Short mmCIF file of C-alpha atoms and ligand atoms in Angstrom, two decimals:
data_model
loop_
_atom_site.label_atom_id
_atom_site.label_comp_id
_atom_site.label_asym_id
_atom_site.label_seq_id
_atom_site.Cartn_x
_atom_site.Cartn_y
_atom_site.Cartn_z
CA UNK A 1 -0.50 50.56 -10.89
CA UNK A 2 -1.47 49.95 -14.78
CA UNK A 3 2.17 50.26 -15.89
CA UNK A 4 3.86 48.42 -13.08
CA UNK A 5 5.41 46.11 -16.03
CA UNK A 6 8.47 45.71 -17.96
CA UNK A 7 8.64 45.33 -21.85
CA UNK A 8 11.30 44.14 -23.08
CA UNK A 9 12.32 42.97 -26.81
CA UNK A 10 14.49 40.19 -27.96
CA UNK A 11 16.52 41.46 -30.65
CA UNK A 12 17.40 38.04 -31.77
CA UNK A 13 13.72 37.33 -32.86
CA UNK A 14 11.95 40.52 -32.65
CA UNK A 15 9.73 39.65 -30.66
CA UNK A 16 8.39 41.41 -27.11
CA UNK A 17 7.44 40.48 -24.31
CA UNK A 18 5.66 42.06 -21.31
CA UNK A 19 6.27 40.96 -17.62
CA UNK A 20 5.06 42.18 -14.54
CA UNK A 21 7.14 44.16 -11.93
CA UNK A 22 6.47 43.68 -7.74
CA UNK A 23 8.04 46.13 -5.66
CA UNK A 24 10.74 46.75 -7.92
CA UNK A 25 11.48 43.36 -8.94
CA UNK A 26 10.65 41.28 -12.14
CA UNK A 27 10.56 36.98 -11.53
CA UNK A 28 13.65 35.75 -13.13
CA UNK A 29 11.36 32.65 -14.31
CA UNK A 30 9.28 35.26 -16.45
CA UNK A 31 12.34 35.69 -18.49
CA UNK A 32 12.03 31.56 -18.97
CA UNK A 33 8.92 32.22 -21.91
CA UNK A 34 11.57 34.44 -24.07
CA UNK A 35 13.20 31.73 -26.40
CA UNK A 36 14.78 31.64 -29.72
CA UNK A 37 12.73 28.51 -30.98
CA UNK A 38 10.55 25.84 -29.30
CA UNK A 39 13.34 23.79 -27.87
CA UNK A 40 15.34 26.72 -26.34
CA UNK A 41 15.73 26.45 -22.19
CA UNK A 42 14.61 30.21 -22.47
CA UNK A 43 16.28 32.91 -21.35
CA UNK A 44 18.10 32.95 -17.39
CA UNK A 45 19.49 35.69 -15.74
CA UNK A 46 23.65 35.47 -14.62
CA UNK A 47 23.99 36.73 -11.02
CA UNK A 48 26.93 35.45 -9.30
CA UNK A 49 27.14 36.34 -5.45
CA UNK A 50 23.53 37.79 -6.16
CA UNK A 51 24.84 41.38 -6.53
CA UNK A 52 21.55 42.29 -7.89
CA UNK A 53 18.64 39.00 -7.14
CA UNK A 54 16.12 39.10 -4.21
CA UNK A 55 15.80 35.40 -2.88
CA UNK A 56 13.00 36.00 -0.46
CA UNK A 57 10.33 38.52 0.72
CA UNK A 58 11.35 38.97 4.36
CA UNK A 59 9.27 41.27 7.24
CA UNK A 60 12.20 40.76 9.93
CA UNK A 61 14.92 43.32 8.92
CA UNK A 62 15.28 46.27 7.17
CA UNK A 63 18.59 47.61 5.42
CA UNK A 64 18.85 50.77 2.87
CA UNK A 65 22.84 50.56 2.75
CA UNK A 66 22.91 54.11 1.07
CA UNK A 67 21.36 56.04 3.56
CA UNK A 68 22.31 54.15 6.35
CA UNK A 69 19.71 52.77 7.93
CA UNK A 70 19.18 49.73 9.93
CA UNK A 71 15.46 48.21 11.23
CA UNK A 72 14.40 45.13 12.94
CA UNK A 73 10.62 44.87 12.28
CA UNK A 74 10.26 48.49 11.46
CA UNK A 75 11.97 49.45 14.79
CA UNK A 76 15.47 51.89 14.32
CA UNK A 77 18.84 49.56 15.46
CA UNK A 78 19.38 53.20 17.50
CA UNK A 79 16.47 53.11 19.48
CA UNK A 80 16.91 48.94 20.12
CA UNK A 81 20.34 49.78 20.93
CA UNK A 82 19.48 52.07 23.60
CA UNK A 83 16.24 50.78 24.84
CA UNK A 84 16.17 47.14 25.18
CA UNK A 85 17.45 44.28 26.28
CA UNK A 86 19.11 41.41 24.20
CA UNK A 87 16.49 38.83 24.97
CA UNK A 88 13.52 41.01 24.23
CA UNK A 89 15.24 42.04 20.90
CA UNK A 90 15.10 38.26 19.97
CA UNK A 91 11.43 37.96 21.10
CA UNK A 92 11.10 41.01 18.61
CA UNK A 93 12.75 39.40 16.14
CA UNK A 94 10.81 36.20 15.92
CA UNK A 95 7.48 37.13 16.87
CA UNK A 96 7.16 40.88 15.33
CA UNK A 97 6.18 42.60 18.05
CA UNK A 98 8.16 43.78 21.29
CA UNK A 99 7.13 42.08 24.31
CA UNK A 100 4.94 43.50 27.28
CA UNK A 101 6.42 43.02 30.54
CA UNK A 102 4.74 39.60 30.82
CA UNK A 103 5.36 38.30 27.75
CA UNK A 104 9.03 39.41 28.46
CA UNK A 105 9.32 37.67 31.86
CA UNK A 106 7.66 34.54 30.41
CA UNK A 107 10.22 34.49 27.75
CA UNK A 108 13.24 35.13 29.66
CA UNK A 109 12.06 32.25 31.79
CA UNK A 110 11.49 29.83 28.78
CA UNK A 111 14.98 30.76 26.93
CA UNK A 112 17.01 30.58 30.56
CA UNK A 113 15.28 26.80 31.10
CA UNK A 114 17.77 25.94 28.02
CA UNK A 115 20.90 27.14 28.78
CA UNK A 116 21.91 24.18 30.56
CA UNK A 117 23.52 21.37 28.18
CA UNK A 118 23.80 17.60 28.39
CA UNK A 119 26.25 16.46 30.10
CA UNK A 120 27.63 14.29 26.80
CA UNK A 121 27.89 17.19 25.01
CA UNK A 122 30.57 18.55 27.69
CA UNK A 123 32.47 14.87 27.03
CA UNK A 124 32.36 15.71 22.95
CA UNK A 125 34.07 19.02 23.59
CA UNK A 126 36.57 17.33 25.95
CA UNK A 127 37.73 15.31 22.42
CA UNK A 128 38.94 18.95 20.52
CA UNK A 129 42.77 19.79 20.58
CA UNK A 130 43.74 22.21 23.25
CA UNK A 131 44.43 25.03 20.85
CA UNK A 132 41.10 24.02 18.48
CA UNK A 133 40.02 27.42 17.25
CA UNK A 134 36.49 28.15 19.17
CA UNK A 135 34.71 28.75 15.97
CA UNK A 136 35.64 24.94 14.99
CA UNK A 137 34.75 23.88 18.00
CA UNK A 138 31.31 25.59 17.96
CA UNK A 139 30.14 24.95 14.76
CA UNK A 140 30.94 20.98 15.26
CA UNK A 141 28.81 21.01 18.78
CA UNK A 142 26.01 23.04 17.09
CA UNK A 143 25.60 20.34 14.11
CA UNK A 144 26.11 17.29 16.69
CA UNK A 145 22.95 18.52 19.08
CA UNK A 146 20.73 17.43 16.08
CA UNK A 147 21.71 13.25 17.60
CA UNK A 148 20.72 14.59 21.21
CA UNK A 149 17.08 16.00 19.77
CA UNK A 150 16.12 14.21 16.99
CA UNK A 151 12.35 15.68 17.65
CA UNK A 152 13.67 18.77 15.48
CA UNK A 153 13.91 17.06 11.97
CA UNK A 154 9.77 17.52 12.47
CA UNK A 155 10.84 21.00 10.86
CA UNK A 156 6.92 21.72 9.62
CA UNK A 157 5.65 21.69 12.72
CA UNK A 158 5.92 25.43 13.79
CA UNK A 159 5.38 24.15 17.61
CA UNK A 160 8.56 21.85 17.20
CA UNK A 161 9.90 24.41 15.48
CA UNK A 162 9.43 27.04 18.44
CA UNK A 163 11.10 24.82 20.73
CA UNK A 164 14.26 23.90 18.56
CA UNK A 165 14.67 28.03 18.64
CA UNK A 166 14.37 28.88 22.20
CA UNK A 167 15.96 25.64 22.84
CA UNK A 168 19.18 26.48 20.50
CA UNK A 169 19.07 30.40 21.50
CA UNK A 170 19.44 29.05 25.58
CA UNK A 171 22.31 27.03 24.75
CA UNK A 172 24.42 29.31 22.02
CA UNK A 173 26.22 31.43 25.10
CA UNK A 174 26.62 28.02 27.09
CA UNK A 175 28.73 26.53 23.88
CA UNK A 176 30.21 29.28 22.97
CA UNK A 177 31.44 29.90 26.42
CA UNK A 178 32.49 26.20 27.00
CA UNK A 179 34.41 26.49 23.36
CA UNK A 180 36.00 29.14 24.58
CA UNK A 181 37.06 27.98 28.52
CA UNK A 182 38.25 24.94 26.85
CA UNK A 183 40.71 26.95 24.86
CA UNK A 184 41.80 28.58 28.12
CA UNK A 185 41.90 25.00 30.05
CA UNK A 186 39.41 26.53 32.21
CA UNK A 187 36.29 24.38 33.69
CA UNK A 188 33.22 24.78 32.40
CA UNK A 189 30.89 27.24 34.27
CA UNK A 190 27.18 26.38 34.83
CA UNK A 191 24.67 29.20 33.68
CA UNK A 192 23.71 30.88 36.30
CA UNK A 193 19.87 31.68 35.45
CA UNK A 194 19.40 34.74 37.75
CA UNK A 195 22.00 36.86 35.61
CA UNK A 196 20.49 37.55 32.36
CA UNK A 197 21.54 35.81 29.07
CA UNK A 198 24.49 34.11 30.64
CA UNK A 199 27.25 36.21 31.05
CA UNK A 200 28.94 34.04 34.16
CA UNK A 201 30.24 31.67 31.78
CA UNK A 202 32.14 33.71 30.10
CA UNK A 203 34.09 35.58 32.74
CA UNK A 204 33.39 33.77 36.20
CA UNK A 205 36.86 32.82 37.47
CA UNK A 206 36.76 31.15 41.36
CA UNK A 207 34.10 33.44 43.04
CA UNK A 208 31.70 31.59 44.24
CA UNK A 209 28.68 33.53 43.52
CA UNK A 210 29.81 35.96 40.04
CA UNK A 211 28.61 39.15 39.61
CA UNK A 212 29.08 41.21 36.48
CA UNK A 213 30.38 44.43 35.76
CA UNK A 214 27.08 46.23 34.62
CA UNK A 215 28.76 48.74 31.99
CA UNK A 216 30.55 45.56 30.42
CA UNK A 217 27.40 43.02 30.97
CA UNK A 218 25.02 46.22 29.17
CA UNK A 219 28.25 47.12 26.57
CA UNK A 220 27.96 43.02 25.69
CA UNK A 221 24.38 43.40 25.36
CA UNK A 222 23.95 45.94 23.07
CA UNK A 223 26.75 44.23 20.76
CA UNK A 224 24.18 41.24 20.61
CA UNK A 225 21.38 43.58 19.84
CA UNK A 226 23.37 45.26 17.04
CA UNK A 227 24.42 41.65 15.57
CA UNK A 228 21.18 39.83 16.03
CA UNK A 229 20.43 40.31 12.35
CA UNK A 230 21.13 41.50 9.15
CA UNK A 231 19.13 40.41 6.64
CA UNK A 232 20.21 38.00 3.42
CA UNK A 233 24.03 38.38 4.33
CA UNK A 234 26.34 35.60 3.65
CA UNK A 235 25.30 33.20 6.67
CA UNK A 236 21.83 33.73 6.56
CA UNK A 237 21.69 32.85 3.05
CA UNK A 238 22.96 29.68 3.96
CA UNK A 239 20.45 29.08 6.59
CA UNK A 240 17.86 29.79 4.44
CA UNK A 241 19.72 27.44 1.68
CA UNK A 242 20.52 24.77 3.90
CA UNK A 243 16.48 25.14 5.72
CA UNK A 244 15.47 24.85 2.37
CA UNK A 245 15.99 21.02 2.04
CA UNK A 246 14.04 20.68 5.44
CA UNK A 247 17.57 19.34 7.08
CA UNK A 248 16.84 19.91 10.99
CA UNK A 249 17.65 23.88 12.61
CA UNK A 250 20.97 22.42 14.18
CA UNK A 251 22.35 21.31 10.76
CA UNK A 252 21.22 24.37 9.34
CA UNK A 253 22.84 26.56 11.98
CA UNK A 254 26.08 24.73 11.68
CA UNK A 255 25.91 25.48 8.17
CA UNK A 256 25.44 29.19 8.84
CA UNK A 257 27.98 29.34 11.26
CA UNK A 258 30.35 28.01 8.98
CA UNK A 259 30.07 30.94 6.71
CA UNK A 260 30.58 33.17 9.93
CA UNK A 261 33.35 31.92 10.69
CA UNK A 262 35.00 33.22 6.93
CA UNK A 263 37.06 35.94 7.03
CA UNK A 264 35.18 38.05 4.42
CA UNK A 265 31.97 37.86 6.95
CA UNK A 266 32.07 37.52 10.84
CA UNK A 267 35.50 36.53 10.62
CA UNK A 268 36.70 39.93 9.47
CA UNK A 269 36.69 40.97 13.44
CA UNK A 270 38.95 38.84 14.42
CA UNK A 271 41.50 39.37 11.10
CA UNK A 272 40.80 43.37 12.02
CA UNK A 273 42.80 42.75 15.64
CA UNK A 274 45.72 41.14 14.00
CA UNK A 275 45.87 43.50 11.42
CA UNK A 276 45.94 46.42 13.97
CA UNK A 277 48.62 44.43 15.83
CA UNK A 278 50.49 44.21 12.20
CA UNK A 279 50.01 47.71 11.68
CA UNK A 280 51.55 48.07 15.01
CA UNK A 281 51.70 52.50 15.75
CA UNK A 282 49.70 55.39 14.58
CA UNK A 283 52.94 56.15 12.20
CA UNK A 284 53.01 53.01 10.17
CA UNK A 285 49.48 53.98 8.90
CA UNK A 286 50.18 55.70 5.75
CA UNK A 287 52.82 52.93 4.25
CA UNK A 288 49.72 50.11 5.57
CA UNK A 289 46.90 52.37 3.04
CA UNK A 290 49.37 52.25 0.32
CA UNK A 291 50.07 48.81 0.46
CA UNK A 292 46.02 48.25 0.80
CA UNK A 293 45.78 50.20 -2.45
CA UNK A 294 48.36 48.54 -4.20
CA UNK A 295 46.08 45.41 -3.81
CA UNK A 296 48.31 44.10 -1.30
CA UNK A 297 46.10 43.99 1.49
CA UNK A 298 42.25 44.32 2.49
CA UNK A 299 41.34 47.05 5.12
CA UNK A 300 39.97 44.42 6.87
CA UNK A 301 36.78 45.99 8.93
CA UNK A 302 36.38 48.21 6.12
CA UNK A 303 33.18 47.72 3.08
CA UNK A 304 30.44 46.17 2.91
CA UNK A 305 28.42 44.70 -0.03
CA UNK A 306 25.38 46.77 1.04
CA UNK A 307 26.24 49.84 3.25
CA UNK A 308 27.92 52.55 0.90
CA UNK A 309 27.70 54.70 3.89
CA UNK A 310 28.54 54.59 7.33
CA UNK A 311 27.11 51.50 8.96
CA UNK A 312 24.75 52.52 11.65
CA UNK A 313 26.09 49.46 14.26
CA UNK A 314 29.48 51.20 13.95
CA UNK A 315 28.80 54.14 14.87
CA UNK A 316 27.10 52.71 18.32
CA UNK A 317 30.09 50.42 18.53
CA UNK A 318 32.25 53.42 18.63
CA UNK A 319 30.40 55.01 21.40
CA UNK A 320 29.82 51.71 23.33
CA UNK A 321 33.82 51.41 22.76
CA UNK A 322 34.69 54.73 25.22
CA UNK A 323 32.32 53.08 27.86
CA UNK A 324 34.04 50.46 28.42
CA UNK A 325 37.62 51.74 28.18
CA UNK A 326 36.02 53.69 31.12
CA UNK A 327 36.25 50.57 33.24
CA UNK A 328 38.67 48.30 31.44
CA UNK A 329 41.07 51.12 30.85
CA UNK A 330 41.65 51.97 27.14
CA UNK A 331 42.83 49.40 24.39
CA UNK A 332 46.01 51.37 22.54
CA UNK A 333 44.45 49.96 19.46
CA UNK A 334 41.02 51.87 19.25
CA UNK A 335 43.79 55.12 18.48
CA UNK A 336 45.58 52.98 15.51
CA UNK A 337 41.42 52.71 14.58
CA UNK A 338 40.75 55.74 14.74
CA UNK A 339 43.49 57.24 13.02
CA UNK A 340 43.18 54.76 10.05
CA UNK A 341 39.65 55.34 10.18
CA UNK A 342 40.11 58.97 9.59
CA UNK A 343 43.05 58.81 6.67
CA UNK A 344 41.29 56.59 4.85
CA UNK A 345 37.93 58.73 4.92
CA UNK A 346 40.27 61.08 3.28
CA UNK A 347 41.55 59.32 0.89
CA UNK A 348 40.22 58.75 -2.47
CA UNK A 349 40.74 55.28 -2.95
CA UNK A 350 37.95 54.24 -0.58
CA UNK A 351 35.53 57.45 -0.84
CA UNK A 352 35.38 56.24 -4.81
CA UNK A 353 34.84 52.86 -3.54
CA UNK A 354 32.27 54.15 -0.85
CA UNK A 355 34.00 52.07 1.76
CA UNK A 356 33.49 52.59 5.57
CA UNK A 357 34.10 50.93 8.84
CA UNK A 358 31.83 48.44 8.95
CA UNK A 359 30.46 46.42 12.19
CA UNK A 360 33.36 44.39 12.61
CA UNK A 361 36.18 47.61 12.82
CA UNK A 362 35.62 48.21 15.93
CA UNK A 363 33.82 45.19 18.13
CA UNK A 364 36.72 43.23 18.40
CA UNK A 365 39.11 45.91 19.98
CA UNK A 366 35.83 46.37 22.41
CA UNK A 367 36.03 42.66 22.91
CA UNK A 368 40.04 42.04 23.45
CA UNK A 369 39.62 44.85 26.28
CA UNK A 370 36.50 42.94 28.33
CA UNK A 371 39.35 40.75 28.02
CA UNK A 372 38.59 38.14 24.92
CA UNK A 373 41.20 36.77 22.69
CA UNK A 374 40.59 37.75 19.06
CA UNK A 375 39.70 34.10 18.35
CA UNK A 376 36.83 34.36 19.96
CA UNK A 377 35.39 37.66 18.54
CA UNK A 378 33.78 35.39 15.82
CA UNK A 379 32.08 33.08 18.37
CA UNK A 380 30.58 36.10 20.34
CA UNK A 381 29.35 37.21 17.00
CA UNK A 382 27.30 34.31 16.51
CA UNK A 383 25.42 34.06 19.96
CA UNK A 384 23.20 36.60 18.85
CA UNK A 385 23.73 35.98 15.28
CA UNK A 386 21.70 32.45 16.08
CA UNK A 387 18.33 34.17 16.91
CA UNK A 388 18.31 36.43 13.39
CA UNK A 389 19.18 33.07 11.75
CA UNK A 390 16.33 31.00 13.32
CA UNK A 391 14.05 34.36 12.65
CA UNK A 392 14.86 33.92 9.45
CA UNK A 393 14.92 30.17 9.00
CA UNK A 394 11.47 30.21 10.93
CA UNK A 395 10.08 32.62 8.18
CA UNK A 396 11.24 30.15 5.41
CA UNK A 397 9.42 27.70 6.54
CA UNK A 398 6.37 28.80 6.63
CA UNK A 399 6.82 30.93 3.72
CA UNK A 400 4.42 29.65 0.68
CA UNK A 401 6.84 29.91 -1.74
CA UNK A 402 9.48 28.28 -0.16
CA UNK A 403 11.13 25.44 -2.63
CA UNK A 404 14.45 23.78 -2.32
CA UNK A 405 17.21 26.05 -3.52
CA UNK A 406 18.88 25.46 -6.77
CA UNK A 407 20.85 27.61 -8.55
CA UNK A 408 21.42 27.30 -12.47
CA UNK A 409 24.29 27.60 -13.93
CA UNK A 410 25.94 28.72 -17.34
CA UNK A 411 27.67 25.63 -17.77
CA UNK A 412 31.07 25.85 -19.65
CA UNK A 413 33.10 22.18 -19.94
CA UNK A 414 33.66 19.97 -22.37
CA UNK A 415 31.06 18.94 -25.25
CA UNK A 416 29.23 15.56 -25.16
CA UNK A 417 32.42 13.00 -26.59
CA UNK A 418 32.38 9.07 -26.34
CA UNK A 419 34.14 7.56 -23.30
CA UNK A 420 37.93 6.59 -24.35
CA UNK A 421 38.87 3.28 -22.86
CA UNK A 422 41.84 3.41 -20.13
CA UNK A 423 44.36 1.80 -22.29
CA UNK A 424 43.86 4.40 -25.49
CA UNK A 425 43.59 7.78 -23.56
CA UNK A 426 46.45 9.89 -25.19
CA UNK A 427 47.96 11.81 -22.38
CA UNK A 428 49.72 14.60 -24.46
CA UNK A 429 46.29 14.79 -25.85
CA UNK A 430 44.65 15.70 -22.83
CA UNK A 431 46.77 17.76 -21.84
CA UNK A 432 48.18 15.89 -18.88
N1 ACO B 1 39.97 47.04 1.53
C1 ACO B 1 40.41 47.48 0.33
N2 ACO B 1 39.66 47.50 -0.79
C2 ACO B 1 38.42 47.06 -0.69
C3 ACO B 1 37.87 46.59 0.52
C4 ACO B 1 38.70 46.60 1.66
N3 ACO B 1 38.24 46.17 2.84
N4 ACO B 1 36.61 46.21 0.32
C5 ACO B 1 36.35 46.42 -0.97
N5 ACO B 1 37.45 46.94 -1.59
C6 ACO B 1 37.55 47.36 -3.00
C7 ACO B 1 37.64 46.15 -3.91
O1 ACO B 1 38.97 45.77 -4.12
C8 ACO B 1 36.97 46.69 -5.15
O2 ACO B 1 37.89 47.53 -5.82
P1 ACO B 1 37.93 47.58 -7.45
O3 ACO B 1 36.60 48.13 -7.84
O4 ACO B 1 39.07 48.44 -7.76
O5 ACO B 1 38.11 46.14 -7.88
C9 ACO B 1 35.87 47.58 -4.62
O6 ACO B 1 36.33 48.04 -3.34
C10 ACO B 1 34.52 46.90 -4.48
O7 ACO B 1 34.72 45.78 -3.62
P2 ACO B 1 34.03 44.37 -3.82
O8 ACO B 1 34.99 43.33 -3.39
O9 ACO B 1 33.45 44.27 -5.20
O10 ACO B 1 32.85 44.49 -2.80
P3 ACO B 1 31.94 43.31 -2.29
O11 ACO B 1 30.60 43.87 -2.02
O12 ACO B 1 32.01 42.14 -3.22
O13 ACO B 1 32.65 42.85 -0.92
C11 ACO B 1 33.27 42.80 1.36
C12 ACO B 1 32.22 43.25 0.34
C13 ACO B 1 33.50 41.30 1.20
C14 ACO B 1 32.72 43.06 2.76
C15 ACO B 1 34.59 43.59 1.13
O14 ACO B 1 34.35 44.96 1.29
C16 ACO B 1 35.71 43.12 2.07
O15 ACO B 1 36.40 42.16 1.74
N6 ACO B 1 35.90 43.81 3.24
C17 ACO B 1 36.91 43.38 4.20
C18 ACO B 1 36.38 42.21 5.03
C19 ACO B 1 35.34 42.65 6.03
O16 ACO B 1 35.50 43.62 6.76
N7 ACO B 1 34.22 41.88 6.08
C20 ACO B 1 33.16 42.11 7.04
C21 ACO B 1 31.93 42.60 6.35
S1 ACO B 1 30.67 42.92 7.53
C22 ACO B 1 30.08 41.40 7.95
O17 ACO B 1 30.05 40.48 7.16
C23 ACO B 1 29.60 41.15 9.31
#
């Protein structure tokens, strides 16, 4: 289109300038040209927590937070949800298409080759505090496989590449069950490869040969699919900062996981449980919204920086939720959930704020019934987190514009002044 363009006009100079627009988006460095004389920087644009700044084109996931819609490649979460299995929504992920049957088999295959771990990496997790917090734990193993394959700082070639992510995607529910069981005091479990993405580890006990419940091994599964990705949230931002220096896919993942584990982001399922247990009966509800409206405290569980509707995974969540109670019996808290789910839908303090459950309201009162401890939620989060990470990481890299990230800043200290020599700096001066 002829008028696909933005003019805009600098009131300080009167002058104008004209700048293209892309798919509803002008290039912050087109605003650079617009200066006040020759020696200006030019003009920047102030965006802090990029409220309103693109950072990448991306093809892997789709989000419109106001009508409530979720893709992966063009594909509805829904339909994922109900359709397919974890490991052939990663292939779908990273490759852009859904497997055929052969493709699917081969790649179940390749990913189940990597679950095992080296044995040193057992001895490393051995050195954590009995009571480290599996999230700690996790993210330190994660950045220390980078000494056992050093191969993977070769991060331009997209073969290496492909083998750091089905390599790191086999081994995510190995650590992250180890992380756990060492929490416990429990031995480490082997993978078992004939079960599909490891679930053994998790919850094998002392039978010899474990079988899974199948409503809690498909319940787990379509959690993963429903938090395999989400686009340029918090952690994935960081991948995609972090990959951007070309530092190897375990660094970068540590890095990600990191910014999981806040409580803001993936960390909000786990605060969700102890705020339920705070909250404590249906009746203590009302005093709990007042004090969350008095500033107080968050709803944690509740908004989201891009859904101003009902997220779509919560929704599944809720239903996956009553399936499981079905076996595990029903977790008291989903009724505190429900109830504050309902009062404050009612209530105009969030509908101004167009805040809803989000993804984390209800997984981790699904996850403390299979039987997990809410320290853990975070951890399960980031199994399947790790494949929309390396999706996206993967895309970076071979992305042509791709360029070390580098924010500007408005910067707001002192003046340029002459260094003062130890012996003559006035402290009431400086405010010491
Ligand atoms: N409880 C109470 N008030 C809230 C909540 C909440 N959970 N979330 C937002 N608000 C209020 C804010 O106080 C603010 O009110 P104001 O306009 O009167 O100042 C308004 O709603 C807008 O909120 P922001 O903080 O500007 O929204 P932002 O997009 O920056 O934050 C976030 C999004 C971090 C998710 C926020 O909603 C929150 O802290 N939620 C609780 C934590 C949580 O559940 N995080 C998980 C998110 S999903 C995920 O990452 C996997």
């Amino acid at each position: 289109m002829d008028n696909e363009t933005l003019t805009i006009t600098d009131n300080r100079t009167q002058k104008s300038y004209t700048v293209p627009i892309f798919r509803g988006t002008v290039r912050a460095m087109d605003l650079r040209q617009i200066k006040t004389s020759p020696d200006d920087f030019g003009l920047m644009t102030y965006d802090p927590a990029f409220m309103n700044t693109a950072s990448c084109h991306s093809a892997i996931t789709y989000l419109d937070g106001d009508k409530g819609i979720l893709r992966y490649r063009g594909y509805p979460i829904e339909q994922l949800a109900e359709h397919c299995t974890f490991l052939e929504v990663a292939y779908l992920l990273l490759n852009g298409e859904l497997p055929t049957q052969d493709e699917l088999d081969a790649w179940n295959a390749r990913v189940m080759r990597h679950t095992m771990i080296h044995e040193n990496v057992k001895k490393f997790m051995d050195g954590f505090h009995h009571d480290a917090h599996p999230m700690g734990i996790l993210l330190s193993t994660v950045a220390a496989l980078s000494t056992f394959y050093p191969a993977a700082r070769n991060v331009h070639d997209p073969k290496v590449r492909m083998s750091q992510i089905v390599r790191l995607i086999g081994k995510m529910p190995t650590l992250a069950a180890y992380a756990y069981r060492h929490r416990l005091g429990r031995p480490y479990v082997y993978p078992d490869p004939e079960l599909c993405y490891p679930m053994n580890m998790l919850w094998k006990k002392t039978e010899p040969k474990y079988v899974a419940n199948p409503v809690l091994s498909r319940a787990l599964e379509v959690l993963f699919i429903l938090h395999a990705d989400h686009e340029q949230n918090c952690s994935t931002s960081v991948m995609r900062a972090v990959g951007s220096s070309d530092a190897d896919p375990y660094a970068t993942t540590a890095a990600a996981i990191s910014a999981l584990w806040g409580p803001l982001h993936g960390g909000a399922n786990e605060e969700v449980l102890r705020m339920l247990d705070e909250i404590g009966s249906k009746d203590r509800i009302p005093a709990f919204i007042e004090h969350v409206k008095d500033g107080k405290h968050k709803l944690m569980g509740f908004g989201h920086r891009v859904y101003k509707n009902y997220d779509p995974r919560a929704r599944i969540i809720k239903q996956v939720a009553e399936e499981v109670f079905e076996v595990t019996g029903r977790n008291p808290k989903i009724d505190i959930a429900l109830e504050l789910e309902k009062i404050a839908l009612n209530d105009d303090y969030f509908v101004k704020r167009k805040l809803y459950p989000n993804v984390d309201f209800y997984s981790g009162i699904i996850y403390q019934a299979m039987g997990f401890s809410p320290d853990q939620f975070t951890v399960l989060f980031g199994i399947p987190r790790t494949v929309g990470w390396l999706a996206q990481w993967n895309e970076l890299m071979s992305d042509p514009d791709k360029k070390i990230a580098r924010p500007r800043q408005i910067y707001t200290g002192e003046e340029a002044r002459d260094f003062v020599p130890r012996t003559l700096r006035d402290r009431e001066l400086v405010g010491v």
